[in-house]
Short mmCIF file of C-alpha atoms in Angstrom, two decimals:
data_model
loop_
_atom_site.label_atom_id
_atom_site.label_comp_id
_atom_site.label_asym_id
_atom_site.label_seq_id
_atom_site.Cartn_x
_atom_site.Cartn_y
_atom_site.Cartn_z
CA MET S 76 -0.04 0.03 -0.02
CA ASN S 77 2.85 2.50 0.88
CA ARG S 78 4.47 1.60 -2.42
CA ILE S 79 1.40 2.44 -4.36
CA ARG S 80 0.88 5.70 -2.59
CA LYS S 81 4.53 6.63 -3.23
CA ILE S 82 4.18 5.81 -6.98
CA GLY S 83 0.90 7.95 -7.00
CA LEU S 84 2.88 10.86 -5.34
CA ASN S 85 5.60 10.61 -7.84
CA ILE S 86 3.24 10.61 -10.89
CA SER S 87 1.31 13.61 -9.60
CA SER S 88 4.42 15.63 -9.02
CA GLN S 89 5.50 15.21 -12.56
CA PHE S 90 2.47 17.26 -13.59
CA ILE S 91 2.53 19.87 -10.79
CA HIS S 92 4.31 22.46 -12.94
CA VAL S 93 2.08 21.80 -15.77
CA LEU S 94 -0.99 22.50 -13.69
CA ILE S 95 0.80 25.73 -12.18
CA LEU S 96 1.64 26.85 -15.72
CA GLN S 97 -1.87 26.39 -16.89
CA SER S 98 -3.34 28.37 -13.91
CA PHE S 99 -0.61 31.00 -14.42
CA LEU S 100 -1.47 31.62 -18.05
CA LYS S 101 -5.13 31.49 -17.41
CA TRP S 102 -4.92 34.32 -14.85
CA ILE S 103 -2.54 36.40 -16.92
CA PHE S 104 -5.23 36.45 -19.51
CA PHE S 105 -8.26 37.04 -17.27
CA GLY S 106 -6.25 39.62 -15.23
CA ALA S 107 -5.21 41.45 -18.40
CA VAL S 108 -8.77 41.55 -19.69
CA VAL S 109 -9.99 43.02 -16.50
CA GLY S 110 -7.26 45.44 -16.46
CA LEU S 111 -8.08 46.60 -20.03
CA LEU S 112 -11.79 47.04 -19.09
CA SER S 113 -11.10 48.84 -15.70
CA GLY S 114 -8.26 50.87 -17.03
CA THR S 115 -10.41 52.19 -19.94
CA ALA S 116 -13.18 52.93 -17.49
CA SER S 117 -10.87 54.83 -15.03
CA ALA S 118 -9.45 56.82 -18.08
CA LEU S 119 -12.91 57.90 -19.05
CA PHE S 120 -13.84 58.77 -15.50
CA LEU S 121 -10.54 60.79 -14.94
CA LYS S 122 -10.87 62.72 -18.11
CA SER S 123 -14.55 63.39 -17.50
CA LEU S 124 -13.72 64.43 -13.90
CA GLU S 125 -11.08 66.82 -15.17
CA TYR S 126 -13.57 68.42 -17.40
CA VAL S 127 -16.60 68.75 -14.95
CA THR S 128 -14.07 70.07 -12.35
CA HIS S 129 -12.92 72.87 -14.75
CA ILE S 130 -16.62 73.76 -15.45
CA ARG S 131 -17.11 74.02 -11.58
CA LEU S 132 -14.26 76.36 -11.14
CA VAL S 133 -15.07 78.71 -13.99
CA ASN S 134 -18.80 78.67 -13.10
CA PRO S 135 -19.12 79.18 -9.29
CA TRP S 136 -22.89 79.44 -9.42
CA VAL S 137 -23.30 75.85 -10.23
CA LEU S 138 -22.91 75.09 -6.46
CA PHE S 139 -26.55 76.30 -6.06
CA LEU S 140 -27.72 73.31 -8.14
CA LEU S 141 -26.02 70.88 -5.65
CA PRO S 142 -29.36 70.08 -3.87
CA LEU S 143 -31.13 69.45 -7.18
CA GLY S 144 -28.34 67.33 -8.63
CA GLY S 145 -27.99 65.12 -5.53
CA ALA S 146 -31.81 64.49 -5.42
CA PHE S 147 -31.76 63.51 -9.08
CA VAL S 148 -28.89 61.08 -8.70
CA SER S 149 -30.46 59.56 -5.63
CA TYR S 150 -33.72 59.19 -7.58
CA LEU S 151 -31.83 57.17 -10.22
CA TYR S 152 -30.39 54.96 -7.77
CA TYR S 153 -33.75 54.51 -6.09
CA LYS S 154 -35.46 53.77 -9.17
CA TYR S 155 -32.85 51.82 -11.08
CA GLY S 156 -29.95 51.00 -8.80
CA MET S 157 -31.13 47.87 -7.15
CA ASN S 158 -28.29 46.72 -4.79
CA SER S 159 -25.91 49.23 -6.28
CA THR S 160 -26.45 51.50 -3.35
CA LYS S 161 -24.30 49.28 -1.32
CA GLY S 162 -21.22 50.38 -3.44
CA ASN S 163 -17.84 49.10 -2.49
CA ASN S 164 -19.35 47.08 0.35
CA LEU S 165 -21.25 44.97 -2.19
CA ILE S 166 -18.21 43.89 -3.97
CA ILE S 167 -16.36 43.08 -0.72
CA GLU S 168 -19.22 41.01 0.47
CA GLN S 169 -19.29 38.96 -2.75
CA ILE S 170 -15.57 38.27 -2.45
CA GLN S 171 -16.25 37.17 1.31
CA GLU S 172 -18.92 34.77 -0.11
CA ARG S 173 -21.40 35.80 2.32
CA ALA S 174 -24.97 36.06 0.88
CA TYR S 175 -24.80 35.84 -2.94
CA GLU S 176 -25.91 38.86 -4.72
CA HIS S 177 -25.40 40.00 -8.33
CA VAL S 178 -23.04 42.75 -8.97
CA PRO S 179 -24.98 44.62 -11.55
CA LEU S 180 -23.49 46.13 -14.75
CA ARG S 181 -25.53 49.18 -14.29
CA MET S 182 -23.41 49.90 -11.19
CA ALA S 183 -20.67 51.24 -13.60
CA PRO S 184 -22.68 53.89 -15.45
CA LEU S 185 -24.60 54.85 -12.30
CA VAL S 186 -21.64 55.57 -10.13
CA LEU S 187 -19.83 57.28 -12.88
CA PHE S 188 -22.71 59.67 -13.63
CA GLY S 189 -23.42 60.18 -9.81
CA THR S 190 -19.74 61.01 -9.12
CA LEU S 191 -19.54 63.39 -11.93
CA VAL S 192 -22.54 65.23 -10.82
CA THR S 193 -21.25 65.39 -7.34
CA HIS S 194 -17.94 67.04 -8.53
CA LEU S 195 -19.62 69.24 -11.15
CA LEU S 196 -21.81 70.84 -8.53
CA GLY S 197 -19.32 71.10 -5.66
CA GLY S 198 -19.63 68.12 -3.45
CA SER S 199 -16.64 66.91 -1.50
CA ALA S 200 -15.85 63.42 -2.63
CA GLY S 201 -13.15 61.06 -4.06
CA ARG S 202 -12.36 58.93 -7.05
CA GLU S 203 -11.47 55.39 -5.69
CA GLY S 204 -15.01 54.32 -5.01
CA THR S 205 -16.04 55.11 -8.56
CA ALA S 206 -13.17 53.28 -10.02
CA VAL S 207 -13.56 50.19 -7.77
CA GLN S 208 -17.22 49.85 -8.48
CA MET S 209 -16.75 50.24 -12.25
CA GLY S 210 -13.98 47.65 -12.11
CA GLY S 211 -15.89 45.27 -9.98
CA SER S 212 -19.06 45.44 -12.10
CA LEU S 213 -17.10 45.03 -15.31
CA ALA S 214 -15.17 42.01 -14.02
CA GLU S 215 -18.56 40.44 -12.85
CA GLN S 216 -19.82 40.82 -16.33
CA PHE S 217 -16.69 39.32 -17.83
CA GLY S 218 -17.02 36.39 -15.32
CA LYS S 219 -20.59 35.66 -16.36
CA TRP S 220 -19.70 35.88 -19.98
CA ILE S 221 -16.90 33.29 -19.60
CA LYS S 222 -19.13 31.30 -16.91
CA VAL S 223 -16.64 31.08 -14.02
CA GLY S 224 -17.04 29.14 -10.89
CA PRO S 225 -17.40 30.78 -7.35
CA ILE S 226 -13.83 30.73 -6.50
CA ASP S 227 -12.74 32.21 -9.80
CA ARG S 228 -15.51 34.85 -9.43
CA GLN S 229 -14.04 36.01 -6.21
CA ILE S 230 -10.66 36.51 -7.78
CA LEU S 231 -12.15 38.35 -10.72
CA LEU S 232 -13.96 40.73 -8.48
CA MET S 233 -10.57 41.27 -6.71
CA CYS S 234 -9.06 41.90 -10.03
CA GLY S 235 -11.71 44.46 -10.82
CA ILE S 236 -10.84 46.26 -7.36
CA SER S 237 -7.11 46.16 -8.28
CA GLY S 238 -7.55 47.32 -11.85
CA GLY S 239 -9.82 50.15 -10.81
CA PHE S 240 -7.48 51.17 -7.95
CA GLY S 241 -4.20 50.90 -9.71
CA SER S 242 -5.35 52.81 -12.70
CA VAL S 243 -7.10 55.73 -11.04
CA PHE S 244 -4.01 56.48 -8.65
CA GLY S 245 -1.11 55.29 -10.91
CA THR S 246 0.03 52.85 -8.25
CA PRO S 247 -0.04 49.24 -9.78
CA ILE S 248 1.66 47.53 -6.88
CA ALA S 249 -0.46 49.15 -4.19
CA GLY S 250 -3.53 48.45 -6.31
CA ALA S 251 -2.70 44.81 -6.38
CA ILE S 252 -2.13 44.48 -2.57
CA PHE S 253 -5.03 46.65 -1.76
CA ALA S 254 -7.57 44.23 -3.21
CA ILE S 255 -6.14 41.16 -1.38
CA GLU S 256 -5.86 43.12 2.01
CA VAL S 257 -9.11 45.03 2.19
CA ILE S 258 -11.34 42.09 2.54
CA ALA S 259 -10.56 41.12 6.15
CA LEU S 260 -8.37 42.85 8.75
CA GLY S 261 -5.06 41.00 9.28
CA MET S 262 -5.56 38.48 6.39
CA MET S 263 -4.64 38.41 2.68
CA ARG S 264 -5.70 36.26 -0.22
CA TYR S 265 -2.46 35.06 -1.91
CA ASP S 266 -4.27 32.97 -4.49
CA ALA S 267 -5.28 36.29 -6.01
CA LEU S 268 -1.91 38.00 -5.95
CA ILE S 269 -0.76 37.36 -9.54
CA PRO S 270 -4.24 38.15 -11.04
CA CYS S 271 -4.72 41.06 -9.06
CA PHE S 272 -1.23 42.42 -9.97
CA VAL S 273 -1.79 41.78 -13.62
CA ALA S 274 -5.04 43.60 -13.58
CA SER S 275 -3.60 46.55 -11.76
CA PHE S 276 -0.49 46.80 -13.88
CA VAL S 277 -2.37 46.45 -17.24
CA GLY S 278 -5.18 48.90 -16.01
CA ASN S 279 -2.56 51.46 -15.16
CA MET S 280 -0.56 50.96 -18.42
CA VAL S 281 -4.07 51.16 -20.49
CA ALA S 282 -4.92 54.39 -18.72
CA MET S 283 -1.60 56.06 -18.96
CA ASP S 284 -0.14 54.88 -22.31
CA LEU S 285 -3.26 54.06 -24.33
CA TRP S 286 -5.55 56.81 -23.11
CA GLY S 287 -2.91 59.46 -21.96
CA VAL S 288 -3.93 59.86 -18.23
CA THR S 289 -1.48 61.67 -16.11
CA HIS S 290 -1.15 61.79 -12.36
CA ILE S 291 0.16 64.59 -10.23
CA GLN S 292 3.60 64.02 -8.59
CA TYR S 293 4.40 65.14 -5.10
CA ASP S 294 7.83 65.63 -3.52
CA MET S 295 8.23 64.77 0.19
CA GLY S 296 11.47 66.97 0.18
CA GLU S 297 14.40 66.35 2.61
CA ILE S 298 14.23 63.12 4.69
CA PRO S 299 15.29 63.72 8.36
CA SER S 300 18.10 61.49 9.74
CA LEU S 301 16.82 58.44 11.77
CA THR S 302 17.31 59.47 15.42
CA LEU S 303 15.34 58.58 18.53
CA ILE S 304 13.91 62.21 18.75
CA VAL S 305 12.68 62.04 15.11
CA LEU S 306 11.37 58.45 15.65
CA LEU S 307 9.32 59.72 18.61
CA LYS S 308 7.88 62.71 16.65
CA VAL S 309 6.90 60.41 13.73
CA LEU S 310 5.23 58.07 16.31
CA VAL S 311 3.21 61.02 17.75
CA ALA S 312 2.22 62.18 14.36
CA ALA S 313 1.18 58.70 13.35
CA VAL S 314 -1.20 58.28 16.33
CA CYS S 315 -2.83 61.62 15.37
CA PHE S 316 -3.10 60.17 11.69
CA GLY S 317 -4.89 57.15 13.13
CA LEU S 318 -7.21 58.99 15.42
CA VAL S 319 -8.21 61.37 12.76
CA SER S 320 -8.94 58.47 10.35
CA MET S 321 -11.14 57.02 12.96
CA ILE S 322 -13.00 60.32 13.48
CA PHE S 323 -13.68 60.51 9.60
CA SER S 324 -14.94 56.96 9.47
CA GLU S 325 -17.27 57.23 12.56
CA LEU S 326 -18.58 60.66 11.65
CA THR S 327 -19.46 59.62 8.10
CA HIS S 328 -21.33 56.42 9.25
CA PHE S 329 -23.03 58.46 11.89
CA LEU S 330 -24.28 60.99 9.26
CA LYS S 331 -25.27 58.39 6.90
CA LYS S 332 -27.38 56.51 9.58
CA ASN S 333 -29.05 59.73 10.94
CA PHE S 334 -29.52 61.33 7.61
CA ALA S 335 -31.47 58.03 6.71
CA SER S 336 -33.38 57.84 9.88
CA ILE S 337 -34.50 61.63 9.93
CA MET S 338 -35.20 61.62 6.10
CA PRO S 339 -36.12 58.29 4.73
CA ASN S 340 -36.80 59.67 1.46
CA PRO S 341 -33.43 59.56 -0.37
CA MET S 342 -34.09 62.33 -2.63
CA LEU S 343 -34.92 64.71 0.20
CA LYS S 344 -32.11 63.58 2.17
CA SER S 345 -29.51 64.46 -0.70
CA ALA S 346 -31.30 67.85 -1.33
CA ILE S 347 -31.05 68.90 2.26
CA GLY S 348 -27.43 67.59 2.39
CA GLY S 349 -26.79 69.90 -0.68
CA VAL S 350 -28.24 72.86 1.10
CA ILE S 351 -26.11 72.16 4.23
CA ILE S 352 -22.91 72.07 1.98
CA ILE S 353 -23.84 75.50 0.50
CA LEU S 354 -24.42 77.02 4.10
CA MET S 355 -21.04 75.50 5.15
CA VAL S 356 -19.38 77.24 2.34
CA TYR S 357 -20.75 80.62 3.19
CA LEU S 358 -20.39 80.10 6.87
CA ILE S 359 -16.62 79.67 6.50
CA GLY S 360 -16.29 81.93 3.59
CA SER S 361 -14.24 79.38 1.47
CA ARG S 362 -14.74 76.93 -1.31
CA ASP S 363 -11.23 75.18 -0.70
CA TYR S 364 -13.00 72.08 0.63
CA LEU S 365 -15.13 71.37 -2.35
CA GLY S 366 -14.19 68.69 -4.93
CA LEU S 367 -11.33 66.32 -4.65
CA GLY S 368 -9.14 68.63 -2.59
CA MET S 369 -6.15 68.40 -4.97
CA PRO S 370 -5.29 72.07 -4.46
CA LEU S 371 -5.14 71.50 -0.71
CA ILE S 372 -2.75 68.49 -1.19
CA SER S 373 -0.40 70.46 -3.47
CA GLN S 374 -0.49 73.44 -0.97
CA SER S 375 0.50 71.08 1.82
CA PHE S 376 3.60 70.05 0.08
CA GLU S 377 4.60 73.54 -1.20
CA ASP S 378 3.56 75.90 1.48
CA ASN S 379 1.65 76.17 4.90
CA VAL S 380 -1.99 75.51 5.06
CA HIS S 381 -4.61 76.72 7.57
CA PRO S 382 -3.99 74.79 10.91
CA PHE S 383 -7.39 73.34 10.74
CA ALA S 384 -7.80 72.73 7.02
CA PHE S 385 -7.86 69.07 7.61
CA LEU S 386 -10.93 69.38 9.78
CA GLY S 387 -12.73 71.44 7.11
CA LYS S 388 -11.89 68.76 4.39
CA LEU S 389 -13.06 66.09 6.82
CA LEU S 390 -16.34 67.76 7.69
CA PHE S 391 -17.23 68.68 4.08
CA THR S 392 -16.64 65.04 2.90
CA SER S 393 -18.51 63.47 5.86
CA VAL S 394 -21.66 65.55 4.99
CA THR S 395 -21.40 64.89 1.35
CA LEU S 396 -21.11 61.17 1.71
CA GLY S 397 -23.43 60.99 4.51
CA ALA S 398 -26.28 62.76 2.55
CA GLY S 399 -25.96 60.19 -0.10
CA PHE S 400 -23.87 61.81 -2.75
CA GLN S 401 -21.75 59.51 -4.92
CA GLY S 402 -17.96 59.46 -4.96
CA GLY S 403 -15.21 57.84 -3.01
CA GLU S 404 -13.46 58.77 0.25
CA VAL S 405 -9.79 58.20 -0.59
CA THR S 406 -8.69 61.36 -2.33
CA PRO S 407 -10.37 63.40 0.44
CA LEU S 408 -8.36 61.20 2.91
CA PHE S 409 -5.24 62.11 1.05
CA ALA S 410 -6.20 65.80 1.39
CA ILE S 411 -7.00 65.48 5.31
CA GLY S 412 -3.70 63.47 5.90
CA ALA S 413 -1.59 65.77 3.91
CA THR S 414 -3.03 69.12 5.49
CA LEU S 415 -2.94 67.45 8.99
CA GLY S 416 0.67 66.51 8.37
CA ASN S 417 1.44 70.08 7.28
CA SER S 418 -0.25 71.46 10.48
CA LEU S 419 1.64 69.14 12.80
CA ALA S 420 5.04 70.02 11.16
CA GLY S 421 5.37 73.38 13.14
CA MET S 422 4.46 71.76 16.47
CA LEU S 423 6.80 68.74 15.90
CA GLN S 424 9.57 70.83 14.39
CA LEU S 425 9.68 68.57 11.17
CA TYR S 426 9.71 69.44 7.45
CA ALA S 427 6.16 70.07 6.28
CA PRO S 428 6.36 68.12 3.07
CA PHE S 429 7.75 65.28 4.88
CA LEU S 430 4.91 64.99 7.43
CA ALA S 431 2.43 65.69 4.64
CA ALA S 432 3.63 62.69 2.81
CA LEU S 433 3.22 60.65 5.85
CA GLY S 434 -0.18 61.86 6.58
CA PHE S 435 -1.08 61.29 2.95
CA ILE S 436 -0.78 57.62 3.20
CA ALA S 437 -1.33 57.04 6.95
CA VAL S 438 -4.79 58.59 7.20
CA PHE S 439 -5.80 56.58 4.34
CA CYS S 440 -4.42 53.59 5.94
CA GLY S 441 -6.35 53.95 9.09
CA ALA S 442 -9.65 54.50 7.21
CA THR S 443 -9.14 51.41 5.06
CA ASN S 444 -7.10 48.95 7.49
CA THR S 445 -4.72 48.26 4.67
CA PRO S 446 -1.26 49.06 6.04
CA ILE S 447 0.90 47.11 3.48
CA ALA S 448 -0.87 48.51 0.43
CA CYS S 449 -0.54 52.15 1.82
CA PHE S 450 3.22 51.61 2.62
CA LEU S 451 3.68 50.41 -1.02
CA MET S 452 1.66 53.31 -2.15
CA GLY S 453 4.00 55.62 -0.34
CA ILE S 454 6.95 54.21 -2.13
CA GLU S 455 5.32 54.36 -5.57
CA LEU S 456 4.43 58.01 -5.08
CA PHE S 457 7.34 59.33 -2.93
CA GLY S 458 10.27 56.99 -3.51
CA SER S 459 11.95 54.69 -1.09
CA GLU S 460 14.13 57.04 0.76
CA GLY S 461 11.65 57.60 3.54
CA ALA S 462 10.50 54.02 3.55
CA ILE S 463 11.27 53.30 7.27
CA TYR S 464 9.07 56.37 8.31
CA MET S 465 6.32 55.46 5.94
CA PHE S 466 6.16 51.98 7.18
CA ILE S 467 6.12 53.11 10.85
CA ALA S 468 3.37 55.79 10.14
CA CYS S 469 1.06 53.15 8.55
CA LEU S 470 1.55 50.47 11.02
CA VAL S 471 0.74 52.91 13.97
CA SER S 472 -2.06 54.54 12.17
CA TYR S 473 -3.66 51.18 11.49
CA LEU S 474 -3.37 50.23 15.18
CA PHE S 475 -4.75 53.51 16.45
CA SER S 476 -7.77 53.79 14.06
CA GLY S 477 -9.14 50.90 15.96
CA TYR S 478 -11.96 48.71 14.59
CA THR S 479 -13.29 51.36 12.42
CA GLY S 480 -13.12 51.96 8.66
CA ILE S 481 -14.80 53.33 5.64
CA TYR S 482 -15.76 49.91 4.44
CA THR S 483 -18.17 48.49 6.93
CA SER S 484 -18.23 45.05 5.35
CA GLN S 485 -14.48 44.32 6.16
CA LEU S 486 -14.26 41.16 8.26
CA ILE S 487 -12.21 40.83 11.40
CA GLY S 488 -9.50 38.35 10.67
CA VAL S 489 -6.98 39.05 13.36
CA SER S 490 -7.21 41.25 16.37
CA LYS S 491 -5.27 44.29 16.51
CA SER S 492 -4.21 43.54 20.02
CA ASN S 493 -3.99 40.47 22.12
CA LEU S 494 -5.50 42.49 25.09
CA LEU S 495 -8.87 42.95 23.20
CA LYS S 496 -11.40 40.18 22.82
CA VAL S 497 -12.74 40.64 19.41
CA PRO S 498 -15.04 38.04 17.69
CA TYR S 499 -13.53 36.91 14.43
CA GLY S 500 -15.48 36.41 11.17
CA ILE S 501 -17.82 39.29 11.63
CA ASN S 502 -17.74 42.77 9.94
CA ILE S 503 -16.28 45.97 11.57
CA SER S 504 -19.65 47.62 11.91
CA SER S 505 -20.70 44.65 14.31
CA VAL S 506 -17.67 44.78 16.59
CA LYS S 507 -18.23 45.12 20.22
CA ILE S 508 -14.77 45.19 22.00
CA LYS S 509 -14.20 43.67 25.42
CA ARG S 510 -10.92 43.70 27.43
CA LYS S 511 -9.41 40.21 27.32
CA LYS S 512 -9.36 38.49 30.73
CA MET S 513 -5.64 37.91 31.42
#
């Protein structure tokens, strides 16, 4: 019997590399197709976003149409959106294989149109949600066309996330890791690593080389020498980044919940939210916090910003998303982090561009619970010279953001501290933390 088993093992081992090659080639092809689709969709989105932003800047009066535009988009989602209203959480849940739900193809045009309306009329939102949802819905449609099984469907959806993320930010490595890291805290899906990298890499190349998309580059300036005092200052800043990311996530969820409870009608909810944003603009006397926040980011790397600019962007974005406007959170998180880093620079006596770069990735990290992806994004965007500081900032921000995040469907895979009793396998919106008995 042992001899028979040994012979069977030897025969199987002769074909293992054939099977690996077969799987490798299959996912190179599948990932490339999803990358082509998501990269093209991201390019269309970014070009359109640039156009509508220009219209808003040269026609300030369009801000007064924000309540009407928000109500119209909410009507479209109410009438035709089906489960598209779940947004990124829908895609995450399908990868987790919780309850099966179809990711509709209509999600792509709905979120594209809705996000463009938000930015055209002055809402404060981002880009990643739109790119991820377009990539996920296109990947789902491709999977239906080739009739993949449940496991391959999960990987294709992750490819959609990677292709959208990598192409919209110009960070193919971070895009690949983000998709396999965002599903559950502390766990990664390595079976999807190659497909996701191919999708992210191809998506980025398609957007840049085929469609001519360009991305703004930032310089984090002089990197301080690694000393104990500098390390302590970076740790203090990283704790602040984590706490601010927690505040952003909690405030956004709080506003979504309370807007919905007070105004169950989604059209009325968005209309009232638009009125609140207009009042906020005239209350503070500035339009700096509308749109993506790219000027705020640039100013954080080049000059000093208002000490509470991060709070302004945080409030505008939370109200916009809480009222049901479409768009992502990540680019506003970049702006919140960069402005917060710039504000902390004077108190901590560190270079403003240096801390702006750390805040750029660390606040995003705390809000998404993806420290490895955010660290790699920092290297792709700012170079590797400050890698040690970027890694520390991401790890500490991840820890101090607690069990919060912008994606409520993220599962708890590993506890952030062995002193906390956290039930595994539930999403972060359901977490009730207890101190672990020693």
